[in-house]
Structures are given as C-alpha cells and as structure tokens.
PDB file of C-alpha atoms and ligand atoms in Angstrom:
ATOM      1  CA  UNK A   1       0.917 -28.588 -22.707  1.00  0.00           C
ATOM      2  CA  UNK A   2      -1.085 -25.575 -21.639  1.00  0.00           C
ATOM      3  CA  UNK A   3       0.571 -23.265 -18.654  1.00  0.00           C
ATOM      4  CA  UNK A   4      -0.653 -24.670 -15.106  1.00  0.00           C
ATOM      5  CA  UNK A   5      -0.367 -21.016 -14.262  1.00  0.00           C
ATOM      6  CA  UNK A   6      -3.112 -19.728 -16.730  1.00  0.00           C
ATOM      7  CA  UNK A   7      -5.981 -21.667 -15.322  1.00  0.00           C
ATOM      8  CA  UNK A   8      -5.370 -19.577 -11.706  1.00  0.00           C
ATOM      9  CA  UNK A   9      -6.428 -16.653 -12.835  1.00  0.00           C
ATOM     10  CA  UNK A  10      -7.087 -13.618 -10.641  1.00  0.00           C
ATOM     11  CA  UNK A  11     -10.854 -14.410  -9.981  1.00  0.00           C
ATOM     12  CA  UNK A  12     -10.006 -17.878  -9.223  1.00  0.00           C
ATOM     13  CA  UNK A  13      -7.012 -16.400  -6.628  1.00  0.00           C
ATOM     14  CA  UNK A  14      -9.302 -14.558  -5.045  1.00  0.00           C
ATOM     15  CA  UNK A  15     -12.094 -16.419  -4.385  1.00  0.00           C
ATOM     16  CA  UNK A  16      -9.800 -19.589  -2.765  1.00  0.00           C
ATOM     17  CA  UNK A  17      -8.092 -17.100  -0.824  1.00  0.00           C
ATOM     18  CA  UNK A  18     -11.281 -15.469   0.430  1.00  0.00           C
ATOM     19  CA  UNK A  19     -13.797 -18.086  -0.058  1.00  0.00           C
ATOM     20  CA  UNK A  20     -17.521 -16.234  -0.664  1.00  0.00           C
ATOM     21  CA  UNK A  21     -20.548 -18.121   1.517  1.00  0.00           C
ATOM     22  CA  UNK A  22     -18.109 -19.655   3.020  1.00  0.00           C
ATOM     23  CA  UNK A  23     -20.428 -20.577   6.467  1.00  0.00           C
ATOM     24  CA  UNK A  24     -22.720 -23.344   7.918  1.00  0.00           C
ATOM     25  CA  UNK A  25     -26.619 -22.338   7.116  1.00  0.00           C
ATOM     26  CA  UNK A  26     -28.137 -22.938  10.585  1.00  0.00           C
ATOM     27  CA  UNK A  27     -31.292 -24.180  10.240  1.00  0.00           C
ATOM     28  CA  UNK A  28     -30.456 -25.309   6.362  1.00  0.00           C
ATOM     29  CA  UNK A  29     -33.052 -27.219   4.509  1.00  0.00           C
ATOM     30  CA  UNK A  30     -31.249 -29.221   2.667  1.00  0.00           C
ATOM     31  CA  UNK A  31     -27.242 -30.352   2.784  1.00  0.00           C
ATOM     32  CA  UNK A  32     -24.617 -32.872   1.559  1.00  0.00           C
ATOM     33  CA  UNK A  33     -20.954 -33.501   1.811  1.00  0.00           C
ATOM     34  CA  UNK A  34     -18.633 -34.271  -1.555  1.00  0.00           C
ATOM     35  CA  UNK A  35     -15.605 -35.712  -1.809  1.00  0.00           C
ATOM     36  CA  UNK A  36     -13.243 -36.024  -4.232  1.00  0.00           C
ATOM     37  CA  UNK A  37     -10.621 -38.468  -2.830  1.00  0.00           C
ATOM     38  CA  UNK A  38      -8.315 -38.300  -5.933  1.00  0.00           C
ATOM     39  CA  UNK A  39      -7.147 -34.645  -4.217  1.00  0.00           C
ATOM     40  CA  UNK A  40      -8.356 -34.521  -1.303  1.00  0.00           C
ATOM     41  CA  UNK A  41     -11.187 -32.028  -1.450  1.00  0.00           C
ATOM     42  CA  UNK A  42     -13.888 -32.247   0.996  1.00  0.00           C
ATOM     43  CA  UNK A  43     -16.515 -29.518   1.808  1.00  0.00           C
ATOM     44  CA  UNK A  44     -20.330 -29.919   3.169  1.00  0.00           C
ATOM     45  CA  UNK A  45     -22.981 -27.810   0.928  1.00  0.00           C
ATOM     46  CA  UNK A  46     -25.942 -26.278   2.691  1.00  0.00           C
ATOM     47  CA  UNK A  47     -29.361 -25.567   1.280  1.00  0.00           C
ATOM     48  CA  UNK A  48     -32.052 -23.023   2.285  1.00  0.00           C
ATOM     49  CA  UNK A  49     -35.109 -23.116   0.158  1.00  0.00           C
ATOM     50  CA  UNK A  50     -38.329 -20.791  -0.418  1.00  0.00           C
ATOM     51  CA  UNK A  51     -40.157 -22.371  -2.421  1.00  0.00           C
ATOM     52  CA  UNK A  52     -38.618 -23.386  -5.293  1.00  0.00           C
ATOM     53  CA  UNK A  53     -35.844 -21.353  -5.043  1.00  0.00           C
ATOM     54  CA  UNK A  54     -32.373 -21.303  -3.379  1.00  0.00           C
ATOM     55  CA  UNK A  55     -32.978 -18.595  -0.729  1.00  0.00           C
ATOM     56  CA  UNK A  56     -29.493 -18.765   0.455  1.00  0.00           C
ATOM     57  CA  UNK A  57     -27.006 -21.444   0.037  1.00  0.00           C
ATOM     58  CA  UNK A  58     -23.308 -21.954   2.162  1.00  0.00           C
ATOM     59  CA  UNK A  59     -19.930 -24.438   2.386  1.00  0.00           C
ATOM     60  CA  UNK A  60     -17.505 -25.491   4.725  1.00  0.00           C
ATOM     61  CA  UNK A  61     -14.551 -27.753   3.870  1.00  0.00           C
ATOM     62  CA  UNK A  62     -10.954 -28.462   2.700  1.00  0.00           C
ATOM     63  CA  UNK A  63      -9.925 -28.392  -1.025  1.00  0.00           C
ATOM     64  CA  UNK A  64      -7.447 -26.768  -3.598  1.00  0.00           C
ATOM     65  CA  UNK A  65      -7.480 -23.469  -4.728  1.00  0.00           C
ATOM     66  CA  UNK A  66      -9.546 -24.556  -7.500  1.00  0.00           C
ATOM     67  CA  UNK A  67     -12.283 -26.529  -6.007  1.00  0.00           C
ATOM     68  CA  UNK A  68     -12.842 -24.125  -2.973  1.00  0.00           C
ATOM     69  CA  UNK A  69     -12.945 -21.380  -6.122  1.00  0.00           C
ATOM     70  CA  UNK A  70     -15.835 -22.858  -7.946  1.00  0.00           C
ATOM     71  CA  UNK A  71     -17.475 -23.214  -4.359  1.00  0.00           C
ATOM     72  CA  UNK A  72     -16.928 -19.127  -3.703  1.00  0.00           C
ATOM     73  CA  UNK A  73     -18.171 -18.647  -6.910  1.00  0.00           C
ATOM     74  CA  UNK A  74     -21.486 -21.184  -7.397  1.00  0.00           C
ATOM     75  CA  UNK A  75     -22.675 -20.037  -4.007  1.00  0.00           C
ATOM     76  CA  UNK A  76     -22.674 -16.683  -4.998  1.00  0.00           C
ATOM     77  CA  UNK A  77     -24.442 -17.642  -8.965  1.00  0.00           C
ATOM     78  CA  UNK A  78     -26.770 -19.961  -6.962  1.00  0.00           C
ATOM     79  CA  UNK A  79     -28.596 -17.160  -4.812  1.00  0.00           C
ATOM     80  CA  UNK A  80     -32.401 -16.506  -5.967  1.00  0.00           C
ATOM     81  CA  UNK A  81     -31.981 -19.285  -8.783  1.00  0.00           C
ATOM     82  CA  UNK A  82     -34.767 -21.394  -8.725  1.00  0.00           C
ATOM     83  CA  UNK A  83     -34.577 -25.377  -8.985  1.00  0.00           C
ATOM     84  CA  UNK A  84     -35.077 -24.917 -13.150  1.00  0.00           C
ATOM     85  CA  UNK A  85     -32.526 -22.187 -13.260  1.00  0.00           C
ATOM     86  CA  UNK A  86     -30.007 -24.222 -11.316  1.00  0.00           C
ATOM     87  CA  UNK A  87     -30.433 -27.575 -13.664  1.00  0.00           C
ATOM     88  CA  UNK A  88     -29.543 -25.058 -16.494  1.00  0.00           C
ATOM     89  CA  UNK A  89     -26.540 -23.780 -14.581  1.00  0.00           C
ATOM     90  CA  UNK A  90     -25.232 -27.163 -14.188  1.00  0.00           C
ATOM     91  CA  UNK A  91     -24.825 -28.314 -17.477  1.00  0.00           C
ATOM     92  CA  UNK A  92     -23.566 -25.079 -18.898  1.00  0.00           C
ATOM     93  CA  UNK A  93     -20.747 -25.423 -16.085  1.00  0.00           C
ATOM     94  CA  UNK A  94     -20.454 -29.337 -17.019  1.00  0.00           C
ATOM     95  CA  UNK A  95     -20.040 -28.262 -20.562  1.00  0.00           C
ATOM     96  CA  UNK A  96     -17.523 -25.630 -19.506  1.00  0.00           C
ATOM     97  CA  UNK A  97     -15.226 -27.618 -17.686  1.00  0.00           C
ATOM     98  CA  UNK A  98     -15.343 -31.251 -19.644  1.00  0.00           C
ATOM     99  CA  UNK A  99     -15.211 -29.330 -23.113  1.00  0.00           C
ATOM    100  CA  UNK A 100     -18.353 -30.851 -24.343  1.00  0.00           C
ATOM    101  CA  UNK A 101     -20.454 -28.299 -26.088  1.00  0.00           C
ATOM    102  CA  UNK A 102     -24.067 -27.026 -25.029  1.00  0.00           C
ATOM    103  CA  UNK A 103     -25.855 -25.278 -22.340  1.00  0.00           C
ATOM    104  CA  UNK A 104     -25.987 -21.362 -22.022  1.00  0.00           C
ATOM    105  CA  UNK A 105     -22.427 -20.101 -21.462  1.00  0.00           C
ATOM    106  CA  UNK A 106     -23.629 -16.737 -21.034  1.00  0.00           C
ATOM    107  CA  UNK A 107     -25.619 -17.564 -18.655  1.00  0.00           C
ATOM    108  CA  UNK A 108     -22.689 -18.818 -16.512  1.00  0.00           C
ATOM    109  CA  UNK A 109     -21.421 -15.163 -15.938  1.00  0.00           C
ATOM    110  CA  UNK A 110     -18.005 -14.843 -13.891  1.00  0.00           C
ATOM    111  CA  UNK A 111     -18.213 -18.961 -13.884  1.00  0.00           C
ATOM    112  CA  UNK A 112     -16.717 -18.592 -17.436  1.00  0.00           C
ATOM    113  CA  UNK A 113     -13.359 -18.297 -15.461  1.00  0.00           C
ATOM    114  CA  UNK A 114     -13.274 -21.880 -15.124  1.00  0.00           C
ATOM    115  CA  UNK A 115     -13.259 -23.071 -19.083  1.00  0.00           C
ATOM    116  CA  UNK A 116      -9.414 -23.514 -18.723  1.00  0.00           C
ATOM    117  CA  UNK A 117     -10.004 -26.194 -16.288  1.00  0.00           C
ATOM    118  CA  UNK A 118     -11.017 -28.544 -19.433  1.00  0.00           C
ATOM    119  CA  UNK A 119      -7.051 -28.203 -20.424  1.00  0.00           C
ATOM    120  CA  UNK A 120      -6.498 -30.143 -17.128  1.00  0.00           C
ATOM    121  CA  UNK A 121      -8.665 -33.606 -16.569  1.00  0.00           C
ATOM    122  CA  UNK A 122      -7.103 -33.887 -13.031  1.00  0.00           C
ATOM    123  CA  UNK A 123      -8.782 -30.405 -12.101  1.00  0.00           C
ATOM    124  CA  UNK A 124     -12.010 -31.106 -14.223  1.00  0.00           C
ATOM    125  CA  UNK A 125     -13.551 -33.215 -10.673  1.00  0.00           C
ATOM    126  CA  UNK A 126     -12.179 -30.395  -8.303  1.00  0.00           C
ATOM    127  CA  UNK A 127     -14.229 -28.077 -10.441  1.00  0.00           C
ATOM    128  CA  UNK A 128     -17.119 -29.891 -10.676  1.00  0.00           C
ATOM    129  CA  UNK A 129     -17.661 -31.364  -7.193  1.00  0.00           C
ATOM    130  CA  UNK A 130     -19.505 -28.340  -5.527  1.00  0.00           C
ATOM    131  CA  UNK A 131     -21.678 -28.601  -8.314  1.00  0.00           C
ATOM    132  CA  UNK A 132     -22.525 -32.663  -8.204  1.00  0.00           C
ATOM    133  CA  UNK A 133     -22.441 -31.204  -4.255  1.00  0.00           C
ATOM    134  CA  UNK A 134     -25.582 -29.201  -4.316  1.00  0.00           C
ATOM    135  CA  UNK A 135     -27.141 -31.598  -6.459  1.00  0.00           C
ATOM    136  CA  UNK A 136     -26.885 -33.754  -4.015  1.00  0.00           C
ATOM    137  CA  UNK A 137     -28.710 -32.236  -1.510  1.00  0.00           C
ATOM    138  CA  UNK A 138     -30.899 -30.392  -3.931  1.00  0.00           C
ATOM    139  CA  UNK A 139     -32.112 -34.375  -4.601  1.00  0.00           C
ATOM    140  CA  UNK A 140     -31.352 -35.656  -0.478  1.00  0.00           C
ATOM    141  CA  UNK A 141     -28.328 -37.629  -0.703  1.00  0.00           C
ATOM    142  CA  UNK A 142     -26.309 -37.033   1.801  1.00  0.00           C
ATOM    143  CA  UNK A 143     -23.270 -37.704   0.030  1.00  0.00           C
ATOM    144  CA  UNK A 144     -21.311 -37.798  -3.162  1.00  0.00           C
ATOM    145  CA  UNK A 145     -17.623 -38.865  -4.301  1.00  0.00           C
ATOM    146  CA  UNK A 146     -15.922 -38.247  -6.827  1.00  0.00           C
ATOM    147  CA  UNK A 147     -14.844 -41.329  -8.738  1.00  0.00           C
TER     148      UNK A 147
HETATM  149 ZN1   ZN B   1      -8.897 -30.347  -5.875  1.00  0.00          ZN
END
C-alpha cells in the first residue's frame, strides 16, 4: 500500500486550506453543481465566457482536502483557456488521476501534483469532480454526480 500521507503534498495543503477562485461569479454565464455522494463533496462551478474562452471561472462548496484542491488549482489552469484548450486539459487530468495513459501531461503544469491520486480509487472521483463540474456547465447541465 502506498502512504495516504504522500498524495497530500504541500501544493495540495495549500490550496484546500486556502482555496484559489474560491467565489460566486455574479453575473456568470454558465454554472453547475457536482456531487460526489460517496464523500460528501459538493461545490457549484461558475462560468464566464468571451467568446470561446473561459474569461474567468469560480467555486463554492464543501469537499475534502483533495477535491476542494483540484478545484483551487483547475480554476486557476482554466483562466484564458479556450473551449479546445480545456477538452485537452481534461483528458490529460483524466489520464493523470485514473492511470490510463495519453493526453499532454506537460501541459497539465502544477496539476501534475495530483498523479498520486491514481494510487487511491476512493480519491480518483474527489479529484475528478471539479473537472466533470465545469464540463457540465461548459455543455448546460446543471448538474452532475458522481457515481
Ligand atoms: Zn472527497
């Protein structure tokens, strides 16, 4: 078994404890809510758009240190991205956390923090579920759980 305490790294620390973005958009074009009932995360994603790109992007919610992490974190990757840039994004941070190989890793900058998560398959949805999150709303659903 790998050490629990390895996968909460000092980026990861710092970004539950002092969550980046972490504020409603207000007006937001675009947002969702995500759950992932198997831990009890919940946060609500919002969207503003110029064009087709993520002008500025925001959460609010309740999670674990390592879903309210890769929330910090995405928000902060996201900014500027356009819709392409963000597709390419997600399934190099799929990748990451499930183990499977492909997309651009390097891409994924500071993300790359998260790669231990794929030691841990109960931490692989809080990881993820910011992610299948702004998806959401990037596509207007106005909600997604983890299952
Ligand atoms: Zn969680």
């Amino acid at each position: 078994m790998p050490d629990l305490r390895e996968l909460y790294q000092e980026v990861i620390l710092d970004h539950s404890k002092k969550p980046r973005n972490y504020r409603k958009l207000e007006p937001a074009d675009r947002h969702a809510e995500g759950n992932n009932p198997l831990c009890g995360d919940r946060l609500t994603l919002y969207v503003r758009l110029d064009g087709d790109r993520i002008a500025d992007v925001g959460f609010e919610g309740q999670g674990c240190a390592i879903s309210k992490a890769s929330a910090s974190l995405m928000t902060d990757a996201m900014k500027g991205k356009t819709l392409r840039e963000v597709e390419g994004l997600f399934d190099a941070f799929h990748g990451l956390v499930t183990g499977a190989p492909g997309g651009d890793r390097k891409a994924l900058g500071k993300l790359a923090v998260f790669a231990g998560v794929s030691e841990f398959p109960a931490r692989v949805k809080c990881a993820i579920l910011p992610w299948h999150t702004l998806k959401a709303a990037l596509e207007e659903k106005d909600t997604v759980t983890m299952e």
